[in-house]
Short mmCIF file of C-alpha atoms in Angstrom, two decimals:
data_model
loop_
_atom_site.label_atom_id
_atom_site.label_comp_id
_atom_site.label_asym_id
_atom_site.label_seq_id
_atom_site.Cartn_x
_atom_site.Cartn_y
_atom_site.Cartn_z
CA UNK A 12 -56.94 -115.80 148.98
CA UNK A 13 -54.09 -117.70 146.41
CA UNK A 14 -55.02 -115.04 143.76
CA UNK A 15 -54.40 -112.21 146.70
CA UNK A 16 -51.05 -113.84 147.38
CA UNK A 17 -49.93 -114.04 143.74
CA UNK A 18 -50.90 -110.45 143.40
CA UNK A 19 -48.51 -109.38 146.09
CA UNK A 20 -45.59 -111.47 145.21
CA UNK A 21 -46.06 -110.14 141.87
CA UNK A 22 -46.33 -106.88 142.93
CA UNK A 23 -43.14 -107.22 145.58
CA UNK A 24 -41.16 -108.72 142.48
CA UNK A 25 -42.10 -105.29 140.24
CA UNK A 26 -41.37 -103.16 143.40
CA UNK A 27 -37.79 -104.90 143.54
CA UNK A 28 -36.94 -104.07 139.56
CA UNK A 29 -37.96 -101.04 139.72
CA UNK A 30 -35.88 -100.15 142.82
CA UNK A 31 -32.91 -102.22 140.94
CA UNK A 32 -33.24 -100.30 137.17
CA UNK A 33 -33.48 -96.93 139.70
CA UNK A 34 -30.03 -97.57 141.63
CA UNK A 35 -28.54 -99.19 138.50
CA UNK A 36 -29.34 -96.16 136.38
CA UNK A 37 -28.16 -94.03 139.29
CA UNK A 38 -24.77 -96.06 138.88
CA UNK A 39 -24.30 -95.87 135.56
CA UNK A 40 -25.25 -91.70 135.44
CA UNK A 41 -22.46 -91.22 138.28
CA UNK A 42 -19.82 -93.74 135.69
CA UNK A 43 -20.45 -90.89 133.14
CA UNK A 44 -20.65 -88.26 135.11
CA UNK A 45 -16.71 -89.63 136.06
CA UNK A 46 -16.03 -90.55 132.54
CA UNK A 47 -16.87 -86.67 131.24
CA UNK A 48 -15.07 -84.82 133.73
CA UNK A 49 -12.02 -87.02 133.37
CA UNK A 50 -12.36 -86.00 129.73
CA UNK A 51 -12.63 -82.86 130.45
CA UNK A 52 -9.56 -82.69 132.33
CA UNK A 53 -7.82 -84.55 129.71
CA UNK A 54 -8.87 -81.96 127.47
CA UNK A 55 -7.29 -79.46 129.46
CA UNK A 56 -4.03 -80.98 129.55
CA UNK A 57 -3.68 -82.23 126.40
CA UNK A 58 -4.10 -78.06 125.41
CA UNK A 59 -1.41 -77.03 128.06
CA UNK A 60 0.89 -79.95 126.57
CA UNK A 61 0.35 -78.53 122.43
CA UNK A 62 1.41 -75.25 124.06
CA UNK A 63 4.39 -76.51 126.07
CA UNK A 64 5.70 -78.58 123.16
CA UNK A 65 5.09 -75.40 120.95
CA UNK A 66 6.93 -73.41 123.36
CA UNK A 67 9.49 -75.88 123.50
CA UNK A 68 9.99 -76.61 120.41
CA UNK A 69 11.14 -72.49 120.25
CA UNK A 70 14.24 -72.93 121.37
CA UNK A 71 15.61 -75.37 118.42
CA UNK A 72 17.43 -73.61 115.67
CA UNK A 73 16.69 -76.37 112.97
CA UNK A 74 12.67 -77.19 113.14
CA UNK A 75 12.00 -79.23 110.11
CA UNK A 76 12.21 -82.46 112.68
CA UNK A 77 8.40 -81.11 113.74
CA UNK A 78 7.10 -79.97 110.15
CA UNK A 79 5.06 -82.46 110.83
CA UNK A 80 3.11 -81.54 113.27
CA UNK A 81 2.60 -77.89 111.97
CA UNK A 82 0.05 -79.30 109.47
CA UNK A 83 -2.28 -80.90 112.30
CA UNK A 84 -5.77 -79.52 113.08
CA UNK A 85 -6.53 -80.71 116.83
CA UNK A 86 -10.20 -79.50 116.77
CA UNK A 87 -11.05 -81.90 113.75
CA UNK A 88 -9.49 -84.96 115.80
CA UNK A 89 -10.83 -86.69 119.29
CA UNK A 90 -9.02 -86.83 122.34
CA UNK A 91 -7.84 -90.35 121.95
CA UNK A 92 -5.77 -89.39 118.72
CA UNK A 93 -4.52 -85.80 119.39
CA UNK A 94 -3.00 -87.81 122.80
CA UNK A 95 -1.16 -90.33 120.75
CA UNK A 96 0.28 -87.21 118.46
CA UNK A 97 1.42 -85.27 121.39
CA UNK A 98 2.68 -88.05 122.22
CA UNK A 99 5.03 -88.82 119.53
CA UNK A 100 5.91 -84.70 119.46
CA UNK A 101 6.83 -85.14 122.84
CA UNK A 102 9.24 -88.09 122.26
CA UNK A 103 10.84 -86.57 119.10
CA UNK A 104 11.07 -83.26 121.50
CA UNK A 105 13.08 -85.92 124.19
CA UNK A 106 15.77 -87.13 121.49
CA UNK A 107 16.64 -84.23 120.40
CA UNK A 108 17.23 -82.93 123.55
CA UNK A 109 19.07 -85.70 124.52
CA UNK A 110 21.80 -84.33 121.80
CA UNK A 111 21.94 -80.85 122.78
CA UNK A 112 23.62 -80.56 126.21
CA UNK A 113 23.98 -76.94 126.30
CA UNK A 114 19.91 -76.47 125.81
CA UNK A 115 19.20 -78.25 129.11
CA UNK A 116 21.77 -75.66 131.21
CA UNK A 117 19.36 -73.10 130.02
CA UNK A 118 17.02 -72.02 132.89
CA UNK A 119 13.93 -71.31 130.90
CA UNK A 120 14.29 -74.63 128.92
CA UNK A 121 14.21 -76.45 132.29
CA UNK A 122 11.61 -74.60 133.57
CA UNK A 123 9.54 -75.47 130.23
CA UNK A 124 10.62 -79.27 130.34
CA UNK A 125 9.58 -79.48 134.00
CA UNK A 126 6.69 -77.94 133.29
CA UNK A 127 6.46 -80.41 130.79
CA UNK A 128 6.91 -83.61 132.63
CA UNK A 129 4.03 -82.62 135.90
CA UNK A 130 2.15 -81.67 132.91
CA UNK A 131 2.68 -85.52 131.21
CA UNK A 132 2.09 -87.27 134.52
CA UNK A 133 -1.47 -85.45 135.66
CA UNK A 134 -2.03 -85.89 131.96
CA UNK A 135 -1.68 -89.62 132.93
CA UNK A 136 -2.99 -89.81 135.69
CA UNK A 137 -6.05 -88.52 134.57
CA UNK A 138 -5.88 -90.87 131.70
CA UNK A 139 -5.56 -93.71 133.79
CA UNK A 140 -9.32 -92.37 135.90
CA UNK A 141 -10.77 -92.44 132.31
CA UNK A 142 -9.56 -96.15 131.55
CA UNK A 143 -11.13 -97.07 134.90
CA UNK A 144 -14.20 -95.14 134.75
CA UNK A 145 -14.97 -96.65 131.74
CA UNK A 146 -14.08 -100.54 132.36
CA UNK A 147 -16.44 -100.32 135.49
CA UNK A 148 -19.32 -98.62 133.47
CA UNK A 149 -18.81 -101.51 130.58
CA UNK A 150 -18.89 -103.65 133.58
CA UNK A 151 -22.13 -102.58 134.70
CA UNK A 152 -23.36 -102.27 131.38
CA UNK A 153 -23.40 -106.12 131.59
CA UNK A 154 -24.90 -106.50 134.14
CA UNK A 155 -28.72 -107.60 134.67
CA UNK A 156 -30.76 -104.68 136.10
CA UNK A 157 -28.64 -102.16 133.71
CA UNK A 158 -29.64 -104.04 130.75
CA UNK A 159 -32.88 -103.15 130.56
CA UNK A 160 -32.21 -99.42 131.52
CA UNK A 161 -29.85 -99.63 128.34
CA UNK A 162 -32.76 -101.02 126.85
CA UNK A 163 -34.95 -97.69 127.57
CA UNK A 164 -32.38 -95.23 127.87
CA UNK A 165 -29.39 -96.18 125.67
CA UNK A 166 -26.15 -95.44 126.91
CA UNK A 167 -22.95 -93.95 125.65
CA UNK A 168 -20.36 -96.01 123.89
CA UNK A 169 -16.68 -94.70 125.16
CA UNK A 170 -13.00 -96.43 123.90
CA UNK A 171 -10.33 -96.45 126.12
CA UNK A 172 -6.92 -94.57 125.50
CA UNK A 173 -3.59 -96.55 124.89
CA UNK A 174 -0.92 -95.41 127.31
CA UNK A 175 2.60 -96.55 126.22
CA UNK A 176 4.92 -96.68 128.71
CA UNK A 177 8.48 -97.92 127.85
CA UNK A 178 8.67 -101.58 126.61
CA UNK A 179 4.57 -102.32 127.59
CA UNK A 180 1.62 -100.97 126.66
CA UNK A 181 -1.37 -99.88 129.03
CA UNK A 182 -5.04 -99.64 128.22
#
């Protein structure tokens, strides 16, 4: 009768991991599953912002201040870096437009600039879905049941992107 009652507790205590490692693995699939189409989006907007800084860039008579980023391959870099060299084409592409007044009357320059900016904040936003997609998978990743599923099944590492805004700095 004891050895019957063993059995069973044993045998309710495997039932109970296994349920756990199935929901926790069904957790951390949905995490990536978030993680990869934020990524994907990022993707996309990171291409429409290269083409609206290229487009941009057009309308400046002297062009040597982006020689720089003429030299660039953005298919041999990840995400995370082509983002922070946008970035820093973008800001280059602010001060000098801060100097030419007669640029911004131009209707087609605005339109390209506005363009621009929605661009920059879904760009963001989607930016700041990845950072949070990712700090609640490392967060499960830590967590007991998920442990041994990375154990089994390995998971992904992912690093978070830097977003600068003004005076702070945002992971």
């Amino acid at each position: 009768m004891e050895v019957l009652i063993i059995i069973g507790v044993c045998t309710l205590i495997l039932i109970f991991l296994i349920f756990s490692i199935i929901v926790s693995k069904k957790r951390m699939s949905r995490e990536v599953l978030k993680i990869e189409e934020a990524d994907n989006n990022i993707d996309l907007y990171l291409e429409k912002k290269k083409q609206l800084l290229d487009k941009a860039k057009s309308y400046f008579k002297e062009q040597e201040e982006f020689s720089s980023y003429e030299g660039i391959s953005f298919d041999e870099i990840d995400h995370i870096r082509t983002n922070e060299v946008l970035e820093e084409y973008n800001q280059k592409l602010e001060e000098l437009i801060e100097f030419d007044e007669e640029l911004m009357m131009r209707k087609e320059f605005q339109d390209i600039f506005k363009e621009l900016i929605d661009n920059n904040c879904n760009l963001y936003g989607s930016i700041k879905f990845y950072n949070d997609s990712v700090e609640k998978y490392l967060s499960l990743k830590k967590k007991f049941p998920t442990k041994l599923v990375n154990l089994f099944c390995g998971f992904k590492k992912y690093d978070l992107y830097v977003i600068k805004t003004g005076k702070n700095t945002i992971y």
